[in-house]
Amino acid sequence: MVTVNVKRNEQNGIEEITISGHANAGKHGSDIVCAAVSAISLGLINSVDLLLGSNPDVQFADKEGGFINWKVGCHQDPLVSEKQQLLAESMVVSLFMIAETNGRYVSIQDPKWQGGV
């Protein structure tokens, strides 16, 4: 199962997103749930990097995959921080949509969206 953990600050902003595990919804290389989670998470992190130029603090697992940790944090420029938060929230909402239709394979823990989106 893919587990998504969202850590928030006192203002309800995202501090950290950790994605771990494998969906195991299909054979390796044919698992569309895992592919969807990967595409959303990597696409949005790359957007932060390329569109905002903020060099996100991201850690990935070894070649086995199955682990991404993004420390969203604050940027010196408040506008960049705001946009980074919007992209992080977009990632969480998109992952919730996957979990909504594939709950056997994706679990999300987020204090803001405890009951779902």
Coordinates of C-alpha atoms in Angstrom, one line a residue:
M1 CA 0.0 0.0 0.0
V2 CA 1.1 3.6 -0.7
T3 CA 1.0 5.7 2.4
V4 CA 0.9 9.5 2.2
N5 CA 1.6 11.4 5.4
V6 CA 1.2 15.2 5.5
K7 CA 2.7 17.2 8.3
R8 CA 1.2 20.7 8.8
N9 CA 2.2 23.7 10.9
E10 CA 0.1 25.7 13.3
Q11 CA -1.3 27.9 10.4
N12 CA -2.3 24.6 8.6
G13 CA 0.4 25.1 5.9
I14 CA 2.1 22.0 4.7
E15 CA 5.6 21.5 6.2
E16 CA 6.3 18.0 4.8
I17 CA 4.9 15.3 2.6
T18 CA 6.1 11.7 2.8
I19 CA 5.0 9.1 0.4
S20 CA 6.1 5.5 1.0
G21 CA 5.4 2.0 -0.1
H22 CA 4.0 0.4 -3.3
A23 CA 0.4 0.1 -4.4
N24 CA 0.8 -3.5 -5.6
A25 CA -2.3 -3.0 -7.8
G26 CA -0.7 -4.7 -10.7
K27 CA 2.5 -6.3 -11.9
H28 CA 5.7 -4.3 -11.6
G29 CA 5.8 -2.0 -14.5
S30 CA 2.1 -2.2 -15.1
D31 CA 0.8 -0.8 -11.8
I32 CA -1.3 2.2 -12.9
V33 CA -2.0 3.3 -9.3
C34 CA 1.7 3.4 -8.5
A35 CA 2.3 5.2 -11.8
A36 CA -0.4 7.8 -11.0
V37 CA 1.0 8.5 -7.5
S38 CA 4.5 8.8 -9.0
A39 CA 3.4 11.0 -11.8
I40 CA 1.5 13.4 -9.6
S41 CA 4.1 13.7 -6.9
L42 CA 7.1 14.0 -9.2
G43 CA 5.3 16.3 -11.6
L44 CA 4.4 18.7 -8.8
I45 CA 7.8 18.6 -7.2
N46 CA 9.5 19.2 -10.6
S47 CA 7.0 22.1 -11.1
V48 CA 8.2 23.7 -7.9
D49 CA 11.8 23.3 -9.0
L50 CA 11.4 24.5 -12.6
L51 CA 8.6 27.0 -12.4
L52 CA 9.5 28.6 -9.0
G53 CA 13.2 27.9 -9.1
S54 CA 13.1 27.2 -5.3
N55 CA 15.2 24.0 -5.3
P56 CA 12.9 21.9 -3.2
D57 CA 14.3 19.8 -0.3
V58 CA 13.4 16.3 -1.6
Q59 CA 14.7 12.9 -0.7
F60 CA 14.1 9.8 -2.7
A61 CA 14.7 6.1 -2.0
D62 CA 17.3 4.0 -3.6
K63 CA 16.7 2.3 -7.0
E64 CA 13.9 0.2 -5.5
G65 CA 11.8 3.4 -5.2
G66 CA 8.7 3.6 -3.0
F67 CA 9.8 6.6 -1.0
I68 CA 9.6 10.4 -1.5
N69 CA 10.0 13.0 1.3
W70 CA 9.4 16.7 0.5
K71 CA 10.2 19.2 3.2
V72 CA 8.1 22.1 1.8
G73 CA 9.3 24.7 4.3
C74 CA 9.3 28.4 3.7
H75 CA 11.1 30.4 1.0
Q76 CA 12.7 33.8 1.6
D77 CA 10.3 35.2 -1.0
P78 CA 6.7 35.2 0.4
L79 CA 5.2 35.0 -3.1
V80 CA 7.3 31.8 -3.9
S81 CA 6.3 30.4 -0.5
E82 CA 2.7 31.0 -1.3
K83 CA 3.0 29.3 -4.7
Q84 CA 4.9 26.4 -3.3
Q85 CA 2.1 25.9 -0.7
L86 CA -0.5 26.0 -3.5
L87 CA 1.4 23.3 -5.5
A88 CA 1.8 21.2 -2.3
E89 CA -1.9 21.4 -1.6
S90 CA -2.6 20.5 -5.2
M91 CA -0.5 17.4 -4.8
V92 CA -2.4 16.3 -1.7
V93 CA -5.8 16.9 -3.3
S94 CA -4.7 15.0 -6.4
L95 CA -3.5 12.1 -4.3
F96 CA -6.8 12.1 -2.4
M97 CA -8.6 11.7 -5.7
I98 CA -6.5 8.6 -6.4
A99 CA -7.1 7.3 -2.9
E100 CA -10.9 7.9 -3.2
T101 CA -11.1 5.5 -6.1
N102 CA -8.3 3.1 -5.1
G103 CA -8.6 3.0 -1.3
R104 CA -7.2 -0.5 -1.1
Y105 CA -3.9 0.7 -2.5
V106 CA -3.5 4.3 -1.3
S107 CA -3.9 5.7 2.3
I108 CA -3.6 9.4 3.2
Q109 CA -3.0 10.9 6.6
D110 CA -3.6 14.6 6.7
P111 CA -5.0 16.5 9.7
K112 CA -6.6 19.1 7.4
W113 CA -8.5 16.5 5.3
Q114 CA -9.2 13.8 8.0
G115 CA -12.6 13.1 6.5
G116 CA -11.4 13.4 2.9
V117 CA -11.8 16.2 0.4

